[in-house]
Coordinates of C-alpha atoms in Angstrom, one line a residue:
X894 CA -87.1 -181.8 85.0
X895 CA -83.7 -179.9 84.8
X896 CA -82.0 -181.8 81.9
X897 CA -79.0 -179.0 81.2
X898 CA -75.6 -178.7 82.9
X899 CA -72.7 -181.0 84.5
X900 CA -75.0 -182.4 86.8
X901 CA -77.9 -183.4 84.3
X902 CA -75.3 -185.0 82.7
X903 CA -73.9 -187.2 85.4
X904 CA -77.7 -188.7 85.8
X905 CA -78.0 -186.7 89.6
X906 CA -81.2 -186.5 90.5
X907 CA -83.5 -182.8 89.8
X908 CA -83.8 -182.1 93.5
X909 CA -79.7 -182.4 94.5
X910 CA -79.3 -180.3 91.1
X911 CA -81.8 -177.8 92.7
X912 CA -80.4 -178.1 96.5
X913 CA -76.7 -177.4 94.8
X914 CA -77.5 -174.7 92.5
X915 CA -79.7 -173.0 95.8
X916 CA -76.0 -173.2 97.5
X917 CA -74.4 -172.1 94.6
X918 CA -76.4 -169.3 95.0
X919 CA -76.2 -168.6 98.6
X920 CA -72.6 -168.5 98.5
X921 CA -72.3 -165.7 95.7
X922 CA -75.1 -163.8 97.2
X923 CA -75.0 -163.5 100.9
X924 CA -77.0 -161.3 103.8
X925 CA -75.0 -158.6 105.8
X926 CA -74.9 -159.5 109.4
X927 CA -75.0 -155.4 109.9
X928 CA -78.1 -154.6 107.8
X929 CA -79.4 -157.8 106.3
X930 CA -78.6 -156.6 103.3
X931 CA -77.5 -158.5 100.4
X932 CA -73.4 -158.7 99.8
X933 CA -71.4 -159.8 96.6
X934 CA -69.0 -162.4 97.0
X935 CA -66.4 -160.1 98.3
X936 CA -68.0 -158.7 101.3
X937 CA -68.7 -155.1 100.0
X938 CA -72.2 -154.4 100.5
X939 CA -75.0 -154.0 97.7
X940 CA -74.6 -150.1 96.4
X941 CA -78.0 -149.3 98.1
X942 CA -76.7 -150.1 101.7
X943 CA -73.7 -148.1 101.4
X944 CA -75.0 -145.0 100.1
X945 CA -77.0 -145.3 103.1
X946 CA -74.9 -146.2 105.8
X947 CA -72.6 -143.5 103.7
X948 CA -74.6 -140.9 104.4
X949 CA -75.9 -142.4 107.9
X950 CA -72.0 -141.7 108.8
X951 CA -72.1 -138.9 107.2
X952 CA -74.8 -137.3 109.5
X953 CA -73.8 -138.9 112.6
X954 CA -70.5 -137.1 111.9
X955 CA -72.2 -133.4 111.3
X956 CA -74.2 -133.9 114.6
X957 CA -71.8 -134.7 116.7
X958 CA -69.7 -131.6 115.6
X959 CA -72.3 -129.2 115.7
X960 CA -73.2 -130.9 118.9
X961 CA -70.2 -131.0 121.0
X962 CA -70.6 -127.0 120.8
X963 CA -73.6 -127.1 123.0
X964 CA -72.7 -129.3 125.5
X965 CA -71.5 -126.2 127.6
X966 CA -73.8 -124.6 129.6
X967 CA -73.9 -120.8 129.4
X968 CA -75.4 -117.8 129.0
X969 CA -72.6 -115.7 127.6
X970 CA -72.5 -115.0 123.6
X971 CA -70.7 -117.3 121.6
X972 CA -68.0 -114.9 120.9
X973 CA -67.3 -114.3 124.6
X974 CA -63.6 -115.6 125.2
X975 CA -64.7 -118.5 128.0
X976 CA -67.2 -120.2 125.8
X977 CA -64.9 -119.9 122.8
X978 CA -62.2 -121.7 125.0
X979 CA -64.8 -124.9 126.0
X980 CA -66.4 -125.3 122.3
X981 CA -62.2 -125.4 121.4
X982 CA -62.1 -128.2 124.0
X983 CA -65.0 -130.2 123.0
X984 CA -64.5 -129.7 119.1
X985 CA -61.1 -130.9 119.2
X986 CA -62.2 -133.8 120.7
X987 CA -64.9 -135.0 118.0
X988 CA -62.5 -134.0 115.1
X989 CA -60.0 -136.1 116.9
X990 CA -62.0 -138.8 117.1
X991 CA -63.5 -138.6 113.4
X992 CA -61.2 -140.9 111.7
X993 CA -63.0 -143.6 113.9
X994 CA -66.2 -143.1 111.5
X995 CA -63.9 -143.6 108.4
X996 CA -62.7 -146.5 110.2
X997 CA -65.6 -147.8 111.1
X998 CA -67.7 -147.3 107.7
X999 CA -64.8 -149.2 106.1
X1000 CA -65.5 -152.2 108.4
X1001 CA -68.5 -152.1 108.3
X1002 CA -68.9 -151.9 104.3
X1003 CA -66.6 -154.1 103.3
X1004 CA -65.0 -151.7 101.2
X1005 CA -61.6 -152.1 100.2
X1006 CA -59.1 -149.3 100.4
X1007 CA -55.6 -149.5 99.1
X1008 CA -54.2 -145.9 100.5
X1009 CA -53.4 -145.9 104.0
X1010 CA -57.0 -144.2 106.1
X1011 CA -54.2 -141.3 106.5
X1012 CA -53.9 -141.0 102.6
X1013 CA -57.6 -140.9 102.0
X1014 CA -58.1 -138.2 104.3
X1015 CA -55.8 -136.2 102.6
X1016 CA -52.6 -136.1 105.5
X1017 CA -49.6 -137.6 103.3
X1018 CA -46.5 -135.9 102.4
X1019 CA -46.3 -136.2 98.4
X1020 CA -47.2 -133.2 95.9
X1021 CA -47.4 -131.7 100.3
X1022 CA -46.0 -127.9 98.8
X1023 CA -48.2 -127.5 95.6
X1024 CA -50.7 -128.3 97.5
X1025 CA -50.3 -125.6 100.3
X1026 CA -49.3 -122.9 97.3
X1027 CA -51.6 -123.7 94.7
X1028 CA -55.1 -124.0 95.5
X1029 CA -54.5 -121.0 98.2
X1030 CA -53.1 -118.7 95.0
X1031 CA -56.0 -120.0 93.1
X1032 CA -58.5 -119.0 95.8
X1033 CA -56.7 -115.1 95.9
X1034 CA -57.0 -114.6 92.3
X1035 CA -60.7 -115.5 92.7
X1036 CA -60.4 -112.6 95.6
X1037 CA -58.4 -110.4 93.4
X1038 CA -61.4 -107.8 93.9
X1039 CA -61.5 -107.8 97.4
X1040 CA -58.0 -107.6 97.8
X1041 CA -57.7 -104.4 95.4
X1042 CA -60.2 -102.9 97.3
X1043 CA -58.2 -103.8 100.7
X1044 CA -55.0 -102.2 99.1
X1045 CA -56.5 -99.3 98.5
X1046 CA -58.3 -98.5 102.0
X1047 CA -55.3 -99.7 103.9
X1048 CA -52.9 -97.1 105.6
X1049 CA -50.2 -98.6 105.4
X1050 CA -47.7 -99.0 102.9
X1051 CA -46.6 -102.5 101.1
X1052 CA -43.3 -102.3 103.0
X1053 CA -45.2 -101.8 106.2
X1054 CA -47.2 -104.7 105.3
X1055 CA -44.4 -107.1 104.4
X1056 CA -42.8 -106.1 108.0
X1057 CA -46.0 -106.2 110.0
X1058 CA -46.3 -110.1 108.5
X1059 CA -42.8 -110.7 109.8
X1060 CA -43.0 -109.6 113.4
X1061 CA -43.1 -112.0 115.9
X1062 CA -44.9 -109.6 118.2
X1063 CA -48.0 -109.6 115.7
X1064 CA -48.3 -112.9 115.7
X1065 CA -48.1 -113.9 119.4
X1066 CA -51.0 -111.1 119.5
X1067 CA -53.1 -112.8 116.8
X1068 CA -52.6 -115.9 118.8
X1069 CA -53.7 -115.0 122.0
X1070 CA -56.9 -113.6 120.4
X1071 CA -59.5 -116.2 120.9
X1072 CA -61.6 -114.9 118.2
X1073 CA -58.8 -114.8 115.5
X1074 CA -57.5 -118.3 116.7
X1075 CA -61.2 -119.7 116.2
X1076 CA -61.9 -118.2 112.7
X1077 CA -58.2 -118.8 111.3
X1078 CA -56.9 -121.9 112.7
X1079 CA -59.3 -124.3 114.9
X1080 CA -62.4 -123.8 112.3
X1081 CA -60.8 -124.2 109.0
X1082 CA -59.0 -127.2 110.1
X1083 CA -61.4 -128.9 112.2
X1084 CA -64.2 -128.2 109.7
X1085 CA -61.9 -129.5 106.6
X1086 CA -61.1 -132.5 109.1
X1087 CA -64.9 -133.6 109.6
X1088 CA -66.3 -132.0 106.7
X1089 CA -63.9 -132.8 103.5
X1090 CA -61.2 -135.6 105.1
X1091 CA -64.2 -137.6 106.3
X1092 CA -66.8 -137.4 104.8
X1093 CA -65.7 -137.4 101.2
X1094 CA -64.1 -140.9 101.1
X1095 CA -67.0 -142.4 102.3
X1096 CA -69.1 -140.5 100.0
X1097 CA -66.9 -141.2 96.8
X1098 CA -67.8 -145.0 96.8
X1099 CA -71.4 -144.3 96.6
X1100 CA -71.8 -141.5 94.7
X1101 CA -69.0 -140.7 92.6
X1102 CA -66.6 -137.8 93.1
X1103 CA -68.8 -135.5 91.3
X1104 CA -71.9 -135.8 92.9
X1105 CA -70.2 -136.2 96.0
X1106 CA -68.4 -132.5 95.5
X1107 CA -72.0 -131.5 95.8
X1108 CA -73.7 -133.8 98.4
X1109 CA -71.0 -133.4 101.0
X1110 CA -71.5 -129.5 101.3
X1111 CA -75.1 -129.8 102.4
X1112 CA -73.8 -131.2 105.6
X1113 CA -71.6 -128.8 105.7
X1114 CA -74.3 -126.1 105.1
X1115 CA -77.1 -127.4 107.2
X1116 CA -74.3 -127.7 110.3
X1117 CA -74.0 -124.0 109.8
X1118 CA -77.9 -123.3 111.1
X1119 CA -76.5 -123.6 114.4
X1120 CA -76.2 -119.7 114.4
X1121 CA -79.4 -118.8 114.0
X1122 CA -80.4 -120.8 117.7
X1123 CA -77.6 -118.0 119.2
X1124 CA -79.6 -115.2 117.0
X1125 CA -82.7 -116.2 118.2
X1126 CA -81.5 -117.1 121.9
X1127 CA -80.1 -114.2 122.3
X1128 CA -82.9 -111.8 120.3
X1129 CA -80.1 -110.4 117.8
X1130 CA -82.5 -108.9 114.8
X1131 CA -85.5 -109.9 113.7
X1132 CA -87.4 -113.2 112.9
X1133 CA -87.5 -112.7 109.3
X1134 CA -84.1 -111.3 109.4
X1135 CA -82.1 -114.1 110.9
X1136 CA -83.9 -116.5 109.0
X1137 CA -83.3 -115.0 105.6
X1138 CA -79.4 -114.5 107.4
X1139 CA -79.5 -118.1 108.0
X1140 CA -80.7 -119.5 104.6
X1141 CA -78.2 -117.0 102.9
X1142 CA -75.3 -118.4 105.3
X1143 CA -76.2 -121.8 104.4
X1144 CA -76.0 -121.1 100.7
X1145 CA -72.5 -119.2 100.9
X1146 CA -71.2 -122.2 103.0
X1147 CA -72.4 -124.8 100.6
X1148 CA -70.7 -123.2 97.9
X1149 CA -67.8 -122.8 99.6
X1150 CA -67.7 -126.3 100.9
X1151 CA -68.3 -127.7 97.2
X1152 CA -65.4 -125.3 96.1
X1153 CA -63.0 -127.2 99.0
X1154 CA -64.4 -130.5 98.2
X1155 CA -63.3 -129.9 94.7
X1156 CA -60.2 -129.2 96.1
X1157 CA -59.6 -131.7 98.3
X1158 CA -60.7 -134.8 95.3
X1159 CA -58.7 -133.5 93.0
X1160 CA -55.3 -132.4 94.8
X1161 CA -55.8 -135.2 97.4
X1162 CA -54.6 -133.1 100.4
X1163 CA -56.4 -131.3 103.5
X1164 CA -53.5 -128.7 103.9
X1165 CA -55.0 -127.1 100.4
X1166 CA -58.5 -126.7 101.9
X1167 CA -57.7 -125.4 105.2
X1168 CA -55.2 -122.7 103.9
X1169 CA -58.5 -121.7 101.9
X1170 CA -60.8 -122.0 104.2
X1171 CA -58.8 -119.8 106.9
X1172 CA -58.0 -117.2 103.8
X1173 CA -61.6 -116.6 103.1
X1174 CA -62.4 -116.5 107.1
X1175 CA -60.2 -113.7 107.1
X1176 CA -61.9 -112.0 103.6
X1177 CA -65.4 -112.4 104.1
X1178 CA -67.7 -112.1 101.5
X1179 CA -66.9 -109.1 99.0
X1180 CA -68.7 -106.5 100.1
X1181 CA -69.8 -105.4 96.3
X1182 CA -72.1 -102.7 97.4
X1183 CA -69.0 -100.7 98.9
X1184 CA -67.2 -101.9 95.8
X1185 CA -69.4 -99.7 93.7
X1186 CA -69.0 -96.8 95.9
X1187 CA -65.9 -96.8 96.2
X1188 CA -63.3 -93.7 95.0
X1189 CA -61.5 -96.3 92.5
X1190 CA -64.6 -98.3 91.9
X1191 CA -63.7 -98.8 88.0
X1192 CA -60.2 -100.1 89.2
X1193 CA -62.4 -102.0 91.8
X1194 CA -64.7 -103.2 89.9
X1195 CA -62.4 -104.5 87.2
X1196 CA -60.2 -106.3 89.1
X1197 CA -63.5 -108.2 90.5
X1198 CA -64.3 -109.4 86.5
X1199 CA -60.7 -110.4 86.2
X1200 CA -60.6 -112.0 89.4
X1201 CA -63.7 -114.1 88.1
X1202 CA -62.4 -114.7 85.1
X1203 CA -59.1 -115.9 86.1
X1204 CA -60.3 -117.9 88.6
X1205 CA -62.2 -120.0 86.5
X1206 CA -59.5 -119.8 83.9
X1207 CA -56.9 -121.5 86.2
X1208 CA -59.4 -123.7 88.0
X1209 CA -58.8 -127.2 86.5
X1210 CA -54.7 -126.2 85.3
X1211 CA -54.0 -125.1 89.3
X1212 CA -55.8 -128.3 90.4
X1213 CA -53.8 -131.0 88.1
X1214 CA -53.8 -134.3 89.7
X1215 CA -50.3 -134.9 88.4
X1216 CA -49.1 -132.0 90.2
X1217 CA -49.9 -133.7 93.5
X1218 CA -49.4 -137.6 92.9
X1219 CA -51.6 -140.3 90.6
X1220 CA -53.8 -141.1 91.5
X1221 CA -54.9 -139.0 94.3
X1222 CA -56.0 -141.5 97.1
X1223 CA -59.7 -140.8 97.4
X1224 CA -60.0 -141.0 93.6
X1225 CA -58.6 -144.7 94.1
X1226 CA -62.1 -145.2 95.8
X1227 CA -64.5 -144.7 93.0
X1228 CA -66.0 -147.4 90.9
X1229 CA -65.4 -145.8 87.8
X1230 CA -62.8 -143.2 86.7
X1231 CA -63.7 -139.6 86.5
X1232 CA -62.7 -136.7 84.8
X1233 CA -62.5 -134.8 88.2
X1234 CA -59.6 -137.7 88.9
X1235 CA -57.6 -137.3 85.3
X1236 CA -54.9 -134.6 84.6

């Protein structure tokens, strides 16, 4: 017989003191009507069904990206002009519609924001111009190789340059290039949308800003197989050789995309990631073996050590979250602070 507590002492009865502490019990502990799940007293679900409706959200997300680009018809090359016009169609559309998944995991988790949804993807106006200067400066210094390289093969002159970047006539002919509008505008910023905005505040939560610097890319990454189905559809190389392109794409893009996630958790802005993104669309990946061929290779070479070096150098000062506004909003979602999160 239960002889301890209030109700002991008031002379109830053992089976009332069971029935009460049973509803006691019920009340702090109860079952999502989602997922049948347990929840704490304040609606947020148990950390085991939100890392998995997390990443549930997560991947429902990457497909519907990667699958909007097939739901053309066609047998003309993905670089053909008409099919890069209907994938811009149907792409727009999902990353449109994306914030509806942030939406909707919040609702459905229980888990309370105090940024605006707007904030914790990243679209707000405070710390707006370090955040557009900053991380894409940091990403040329990382570059500074490539670029060197660049300056020297180019024909023209730095003044040339400088009035080549102010002519409106160059830029309403880079804009009516499909291919140039895809790789420097529409995929940096609707991949950053759906890829960083989204998916990192409902990944934060779960796992933490670090681990989720490192889980979100493999969405990212894994969405980037897509290109080997055209390789193989339309008999572009070899078997082994567009799989071994494939896996070496992924790798590259998940590296990347844990490079603009850090990005994005610590500055708190999607401009900062996009500008990157659409920089190194334009780059490529150094072509080192041309490096070391090259007429000024020692120049070359050095300025990709120093790039290196600097990059890594600056990579936390260029980042400070006090440069962009504390806390940045998708820190605000962890459950405990991080260094990622601190000045």
């Amino acid at each position: 017989m239960i002889k301890d507590g209030p109700a002991a002492a008031a002379g109830l009865p053992s089976s009332l003191v069971l029935s009460r502490e049973r509803v006691v019990m019920a009340e702090e502990v109860k079952l999502s009507p989602l997922t049948g799940e347990t929840e704490g007293s304040d609606g947020a679900l148990a950390p085991v069904s939100l890392c998995g409706l997390s990443v549930l959200s997560c991947l429902l997300l990457a497909c519907s990206y990667v699958g909007s680009l097939y739901v053309w018809r066609s047998d003309l090359p993905r670089d053909h002009p008409a099919v890069i016009k209907r994938r811009f169609t149907s792409v727009l559309i999902v990353s449109g519609l994306s914030p509806l998944f942030v939406w909707a995991w919040r609702e459905f988790t229980g888990v309370k924001t105090i940024p605006s949804l707007l904030a914790l993807m990243g679209i707000r106006f405070e710390g707006l111009i370090p955040a557009i200067i900053l991380p894409l400066l940091l990403t040329m210094v990382l570059f500074l190789g490539p670029l060197m390289q660049l300056a020297f093969d180019c024909p023209w002159s730095f003044m040339d340059g400088i009035r080549v970047a102010f002519d409106p006539c160059f830029w309403m002919l880079c804009f009516s290039d499909m291919r140039w509008l895809r790789n420097q505008v529409v995929a940096p910023l609707t991949e950053e949308l759906v890829f960083r905005a989204c998916m990192l505040p409902m990944l934060v939560p779960c796992a933490g800003p670090a681990t989720a610097i490192f889980t979100c890319p493999l969405f990212f990454g894994v969405a980037h197989f897509h290109h080997m189905i055209e390789l193989l559809r339309f008999r572009q190389g070899t078997l082994s050789g567009i799989f071994l392109s494939a896996v070496f794409q992924f790798s590259y893009t998940a590296v990347f995309g844990a490079y603009t996630a850090f990005i994005f958790i610590r500055t708190g802005h999607l401009m900062g990631p996009v500008l990157c993104h659409s920089f190194c669309n334009y780059m490529g990946f150094p072509a080192i073996s041309t490096a070391m061929e090259h007429p000024h290779r020692h120049i070359v070479l050095s300025s990709y050590l120093m790039g290196v070096l600097l990059f890594f150098l600056l990579l936390f000062p260029f980042t400070d979250p006090s440069f962009y506004g504390l806390p940045t909003p998708v820190c605000t979602l962890a459950s405990t602070t991080s260094s990622l999160c601190l000045p």
